[in-house]
mmCIF file of C-alpha atoms and ligand atoms in Angstrom:
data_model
loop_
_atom_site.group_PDB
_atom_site.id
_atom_site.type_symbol
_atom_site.label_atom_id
_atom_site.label_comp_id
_atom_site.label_asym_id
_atom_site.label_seq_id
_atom_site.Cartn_x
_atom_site.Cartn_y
_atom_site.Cartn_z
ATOM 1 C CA UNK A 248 -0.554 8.551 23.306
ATOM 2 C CA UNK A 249 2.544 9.655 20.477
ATOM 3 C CA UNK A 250 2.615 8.810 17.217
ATOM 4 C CA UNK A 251 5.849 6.714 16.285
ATOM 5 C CA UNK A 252 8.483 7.280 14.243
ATOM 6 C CA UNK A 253 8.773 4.310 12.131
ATOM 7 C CA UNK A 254 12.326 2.614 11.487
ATOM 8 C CA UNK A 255 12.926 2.106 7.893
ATOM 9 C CA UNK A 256 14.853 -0.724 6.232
ATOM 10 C CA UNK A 257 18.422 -0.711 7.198
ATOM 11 C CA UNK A 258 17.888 -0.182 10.725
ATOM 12 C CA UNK A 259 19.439 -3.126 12.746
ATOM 13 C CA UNK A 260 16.154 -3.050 14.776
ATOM 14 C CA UNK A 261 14.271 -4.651 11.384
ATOM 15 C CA UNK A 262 16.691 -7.260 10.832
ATOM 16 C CA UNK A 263 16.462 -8.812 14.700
ATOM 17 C CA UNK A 264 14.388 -11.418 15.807
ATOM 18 C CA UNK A 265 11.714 -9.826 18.298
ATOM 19 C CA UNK A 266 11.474 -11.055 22.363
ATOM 20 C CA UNK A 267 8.544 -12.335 23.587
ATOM 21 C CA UNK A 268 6.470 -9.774 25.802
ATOM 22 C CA UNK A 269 7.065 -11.946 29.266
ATOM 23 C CA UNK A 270 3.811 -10.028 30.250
ATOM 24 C CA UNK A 271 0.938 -9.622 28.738
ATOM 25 C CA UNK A 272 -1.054 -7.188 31.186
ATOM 26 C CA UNK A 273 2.250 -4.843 31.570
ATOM 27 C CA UNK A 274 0.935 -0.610 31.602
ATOM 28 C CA UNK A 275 4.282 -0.549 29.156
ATOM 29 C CA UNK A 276 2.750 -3.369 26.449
ATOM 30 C CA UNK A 277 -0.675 -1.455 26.858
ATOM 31 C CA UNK A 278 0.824 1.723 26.223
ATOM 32 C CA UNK A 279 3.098 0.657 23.342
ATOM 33 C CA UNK A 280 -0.133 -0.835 21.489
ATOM 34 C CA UNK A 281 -1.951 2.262 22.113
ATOM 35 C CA UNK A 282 1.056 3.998 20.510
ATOM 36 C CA UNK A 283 1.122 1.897 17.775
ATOM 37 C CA UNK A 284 -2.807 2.215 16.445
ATOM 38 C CA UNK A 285 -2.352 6.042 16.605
ATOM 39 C CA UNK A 286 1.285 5.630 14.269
ATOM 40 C CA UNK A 287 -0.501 2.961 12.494
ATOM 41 C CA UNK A 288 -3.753 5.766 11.778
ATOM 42 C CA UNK A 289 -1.133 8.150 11.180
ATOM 43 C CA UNK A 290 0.637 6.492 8.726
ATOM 44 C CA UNK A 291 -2.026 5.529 6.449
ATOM 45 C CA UNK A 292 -0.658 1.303 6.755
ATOM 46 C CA UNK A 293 -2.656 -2.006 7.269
ATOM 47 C CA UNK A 294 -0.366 -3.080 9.445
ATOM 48 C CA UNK A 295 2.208 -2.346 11.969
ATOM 49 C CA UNK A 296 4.567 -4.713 14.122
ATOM 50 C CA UNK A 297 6.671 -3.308 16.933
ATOM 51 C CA UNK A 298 10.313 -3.854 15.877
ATOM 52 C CA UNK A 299 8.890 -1.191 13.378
ATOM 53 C CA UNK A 300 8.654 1.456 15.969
ATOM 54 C CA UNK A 301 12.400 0.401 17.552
ATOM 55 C CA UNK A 302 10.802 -1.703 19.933
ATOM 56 C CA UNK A 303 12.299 -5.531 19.581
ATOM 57 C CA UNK A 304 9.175 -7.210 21.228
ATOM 58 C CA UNK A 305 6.635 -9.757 19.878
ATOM 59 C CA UNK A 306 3.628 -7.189 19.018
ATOM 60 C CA UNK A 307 2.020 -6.290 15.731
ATOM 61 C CA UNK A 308 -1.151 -4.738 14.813
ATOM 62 C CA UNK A 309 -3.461 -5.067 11.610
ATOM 63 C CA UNK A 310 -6.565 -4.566 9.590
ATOM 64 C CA UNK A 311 -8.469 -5.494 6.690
ATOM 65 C CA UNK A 312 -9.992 -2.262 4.824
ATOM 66 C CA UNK A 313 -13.466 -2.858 3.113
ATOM 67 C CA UNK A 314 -11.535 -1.686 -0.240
ATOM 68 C CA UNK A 315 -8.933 -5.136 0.485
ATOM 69 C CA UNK A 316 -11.161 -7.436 2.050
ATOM 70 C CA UNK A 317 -11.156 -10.512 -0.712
ATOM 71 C CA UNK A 318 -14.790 -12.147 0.446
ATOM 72 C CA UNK A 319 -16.646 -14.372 3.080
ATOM 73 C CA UNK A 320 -13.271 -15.915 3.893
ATOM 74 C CA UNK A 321 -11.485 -12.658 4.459
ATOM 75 C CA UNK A 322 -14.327 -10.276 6.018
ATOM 76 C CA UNK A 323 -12.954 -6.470 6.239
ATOM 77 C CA UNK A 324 -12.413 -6.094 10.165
ATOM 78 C CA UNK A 325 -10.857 -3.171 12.845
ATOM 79 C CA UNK A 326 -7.590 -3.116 14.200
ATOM 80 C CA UNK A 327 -6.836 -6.256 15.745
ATOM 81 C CA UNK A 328 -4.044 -6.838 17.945
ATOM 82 C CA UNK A 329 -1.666 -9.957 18.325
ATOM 83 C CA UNK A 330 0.949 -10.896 20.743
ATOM 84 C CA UNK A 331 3.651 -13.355 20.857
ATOM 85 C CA UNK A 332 1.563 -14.886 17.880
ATOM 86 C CA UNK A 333 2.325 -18.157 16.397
ATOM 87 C CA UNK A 334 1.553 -19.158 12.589
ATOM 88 C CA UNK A 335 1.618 -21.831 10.390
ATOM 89 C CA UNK A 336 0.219 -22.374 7.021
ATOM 90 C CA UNK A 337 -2.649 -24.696 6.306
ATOM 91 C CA UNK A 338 -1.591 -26.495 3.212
ATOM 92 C CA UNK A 339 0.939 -25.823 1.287
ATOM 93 C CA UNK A 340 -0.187 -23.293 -1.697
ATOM 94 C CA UNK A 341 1.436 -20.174 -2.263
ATOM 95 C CA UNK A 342 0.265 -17.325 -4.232
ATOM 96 C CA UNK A 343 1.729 -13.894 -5.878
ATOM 97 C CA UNK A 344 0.783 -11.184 -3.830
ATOM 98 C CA UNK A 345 1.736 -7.189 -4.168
ATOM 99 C CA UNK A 346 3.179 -5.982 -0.929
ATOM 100 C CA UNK A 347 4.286 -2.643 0.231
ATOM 101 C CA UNK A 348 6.102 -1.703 3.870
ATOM 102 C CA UNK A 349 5.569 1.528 5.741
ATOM 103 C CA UNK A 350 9.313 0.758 6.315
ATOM 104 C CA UNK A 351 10.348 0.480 2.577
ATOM 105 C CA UNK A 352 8.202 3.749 1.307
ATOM 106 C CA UNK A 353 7.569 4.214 -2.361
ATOM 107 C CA UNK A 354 8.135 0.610 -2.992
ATOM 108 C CA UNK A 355 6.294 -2.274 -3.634
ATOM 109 C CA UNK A 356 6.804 -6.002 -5.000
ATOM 110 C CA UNK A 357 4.995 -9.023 -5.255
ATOM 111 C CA UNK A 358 6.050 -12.318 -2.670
ATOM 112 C CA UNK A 359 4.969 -15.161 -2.751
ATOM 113 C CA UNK A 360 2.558 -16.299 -0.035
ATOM 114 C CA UNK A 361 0.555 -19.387 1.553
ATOM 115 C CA UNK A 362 -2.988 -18.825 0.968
ATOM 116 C CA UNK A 363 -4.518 -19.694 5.007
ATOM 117 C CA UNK A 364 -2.763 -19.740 7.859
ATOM 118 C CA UNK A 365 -3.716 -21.080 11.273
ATOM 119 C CA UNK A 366 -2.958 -18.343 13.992
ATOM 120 C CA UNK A 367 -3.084 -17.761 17.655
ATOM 121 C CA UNK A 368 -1.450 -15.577 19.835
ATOM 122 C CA UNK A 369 -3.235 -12.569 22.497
ATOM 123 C CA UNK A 370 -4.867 -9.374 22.350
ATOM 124 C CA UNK A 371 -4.190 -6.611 24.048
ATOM 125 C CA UNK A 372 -5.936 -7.781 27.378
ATOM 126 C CA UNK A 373 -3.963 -11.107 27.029
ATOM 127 C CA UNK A 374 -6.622 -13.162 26.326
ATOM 128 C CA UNK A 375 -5.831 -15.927 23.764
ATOM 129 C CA UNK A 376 -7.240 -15.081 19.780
ATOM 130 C CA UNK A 377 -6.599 -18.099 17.563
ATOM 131 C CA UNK A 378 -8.161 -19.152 14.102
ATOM 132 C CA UNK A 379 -7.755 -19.370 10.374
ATOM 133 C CA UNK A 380 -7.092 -16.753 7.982
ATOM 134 C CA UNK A 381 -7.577 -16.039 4.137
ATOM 135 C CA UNK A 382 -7.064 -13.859 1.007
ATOM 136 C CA UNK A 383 -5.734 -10.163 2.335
ATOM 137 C CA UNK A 384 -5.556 -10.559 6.317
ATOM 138 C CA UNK A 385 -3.869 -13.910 6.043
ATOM 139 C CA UNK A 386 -1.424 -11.949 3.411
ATOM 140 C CA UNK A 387 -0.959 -8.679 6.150
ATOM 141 C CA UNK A 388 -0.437 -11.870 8.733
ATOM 142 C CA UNK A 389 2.573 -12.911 7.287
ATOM 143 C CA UNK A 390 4.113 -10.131 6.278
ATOM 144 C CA UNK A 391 3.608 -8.978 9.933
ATOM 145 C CA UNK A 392 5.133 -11.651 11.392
ATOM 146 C CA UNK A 393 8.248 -11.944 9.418
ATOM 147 C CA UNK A 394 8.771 -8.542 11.025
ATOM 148 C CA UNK A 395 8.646 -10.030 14.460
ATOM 149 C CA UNK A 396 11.380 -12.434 12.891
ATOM 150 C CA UNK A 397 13.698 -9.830 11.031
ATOM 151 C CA UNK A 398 12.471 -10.605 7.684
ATOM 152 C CA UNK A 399 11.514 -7.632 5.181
ATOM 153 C CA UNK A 400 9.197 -8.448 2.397
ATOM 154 C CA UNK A 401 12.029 -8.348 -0.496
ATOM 155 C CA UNK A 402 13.899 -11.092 1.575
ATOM 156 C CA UNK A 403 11.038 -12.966 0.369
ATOM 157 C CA UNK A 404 10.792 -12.283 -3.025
ATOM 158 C CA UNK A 405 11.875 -14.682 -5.660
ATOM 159 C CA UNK A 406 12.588 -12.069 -8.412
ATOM 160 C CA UNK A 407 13.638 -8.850 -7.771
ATOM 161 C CA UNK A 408 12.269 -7.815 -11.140
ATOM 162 C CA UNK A 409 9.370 -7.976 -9.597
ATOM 163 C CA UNK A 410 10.210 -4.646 -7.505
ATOM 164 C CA UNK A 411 9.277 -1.094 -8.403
ATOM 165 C CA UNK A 412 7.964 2.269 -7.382
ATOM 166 C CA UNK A 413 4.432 2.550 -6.551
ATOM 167 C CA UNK A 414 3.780 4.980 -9.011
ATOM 168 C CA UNK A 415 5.468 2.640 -11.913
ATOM 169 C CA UNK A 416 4.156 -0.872 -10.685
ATOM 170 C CA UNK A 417 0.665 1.240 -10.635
ATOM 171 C CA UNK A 418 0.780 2.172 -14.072
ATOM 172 C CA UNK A 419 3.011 -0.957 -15.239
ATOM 173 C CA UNK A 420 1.872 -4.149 -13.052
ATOM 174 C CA UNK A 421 4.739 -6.179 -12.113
ATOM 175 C CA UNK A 422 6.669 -8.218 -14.921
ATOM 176 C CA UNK A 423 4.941 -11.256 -15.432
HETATM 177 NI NI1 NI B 253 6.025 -4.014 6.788
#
C-alpha cells in the first residue's frame, strides 16, 4: 500500500475524461483502490476519484462522515467504492451546496447540485452496487464523478463570487 500524491488543478490528468477499467477483478484495479483509501485517510477528504492520483481510469472512492450525514435519506456510511459508475438525477431540482477539492486546497465554493441521483456502477470485487442517493453522499457523488469526466467543481459554479478561502468563506459564508 502508498499513499498518493494527489494531482492538483491544472494538471492535464484532471481535465481528461477517465477510461473505463476493462476489468474489474484486475490485481492492478485492486491495488490502485487499496492505494487510494490509504491517500484518501491520509488526506483528511470525503472523497477521492482516480484521475486524482494521475491515474485516467473510471474509479472513485467516498464516504459520508457522521458530522455530514444530512438524515434517514443520507445515513453516514464507510468508504464505499464505485467503478465505471453511471448517474443520473432523479428529478430535476438543484440546490446550493459548499464544495471543497483535495485538488483545489484552501478553496471552497458553492455549485449548484441535483438533490438524488440514481447510481450504479461496481465495487471493488466487481459486483454491481446501484441505488438512490440524497443530501451529502448524493452531493460527494457528483462531484466525484465529474472528476471521472474532467470537470472541477468551479467549472460548475454559476458565480465565481461565490469562491473563497476556507478560512474567509468560514468566517464570511458565501455572498448570497
Ligand atoms: Ni474533488
Amino acid at each position: 500500500m502508498a499513499i498518493l500524491k494527489i494531482a492538483r488543478m491544472g494538471h492535464p490528468v484532471l481535465l481528461r475524461r477517465a477510461e473505463d477499467v476493462a476489468d474489474l477483478t484486475a490485481p492492478e484495479i485492486a491495488s490502485l483502490i487499496q492505494d487510494m483509501m490509504e491517500t484518501l485517510k491520509d488526506a483528511g477528504g470525503v472523497g477521492l476519484a482516480a484521475p486524482q492520483v494521475h491515474v485516467s481510469k473510471r474509479v472513485f472512492l467516498y464516504f459520508v462522515p457522521e458530522s455530514r450525514s444530512e438524515g434517514e435519506d443520507d445515513p453516514p456510511c464507510d468508504v464505499q467504492v464505485l467503478v465505471n459508475p453511471v448517474l443520473e438525477p432523479v428529478g430535476e431540482e438543484q440546490v446550493p451546496r459548499l464544495e471543497g477539492c483535495l485538488s483545489i486546497p484552501g478553496l471552497r465554493g458553492e455549485v449548484p447540485r441535483y438533490k438524488r441521483v440514481r447510481y450504479a456502477g461496481y465495487d471493488q470485487k466487481g459486483n454491481p452496487v446501484q441505488g438512490v442517493a440524497s443530501g451529502f453522499r448524493a452531493n460527494v457523488m457528483q462531484h466525484e464523478m465529474d472528476h471521472l469526466d474532467g470537470i472541477l467543481y468551479p467549472m460548475r459554479m454559476d458565480d465565481l463570487g461565490k469562491l473563497g478561502f476556507d478560512a474567509e468563506v468560514t468566517r464570511y459564508g458565501v455572498r448570497t
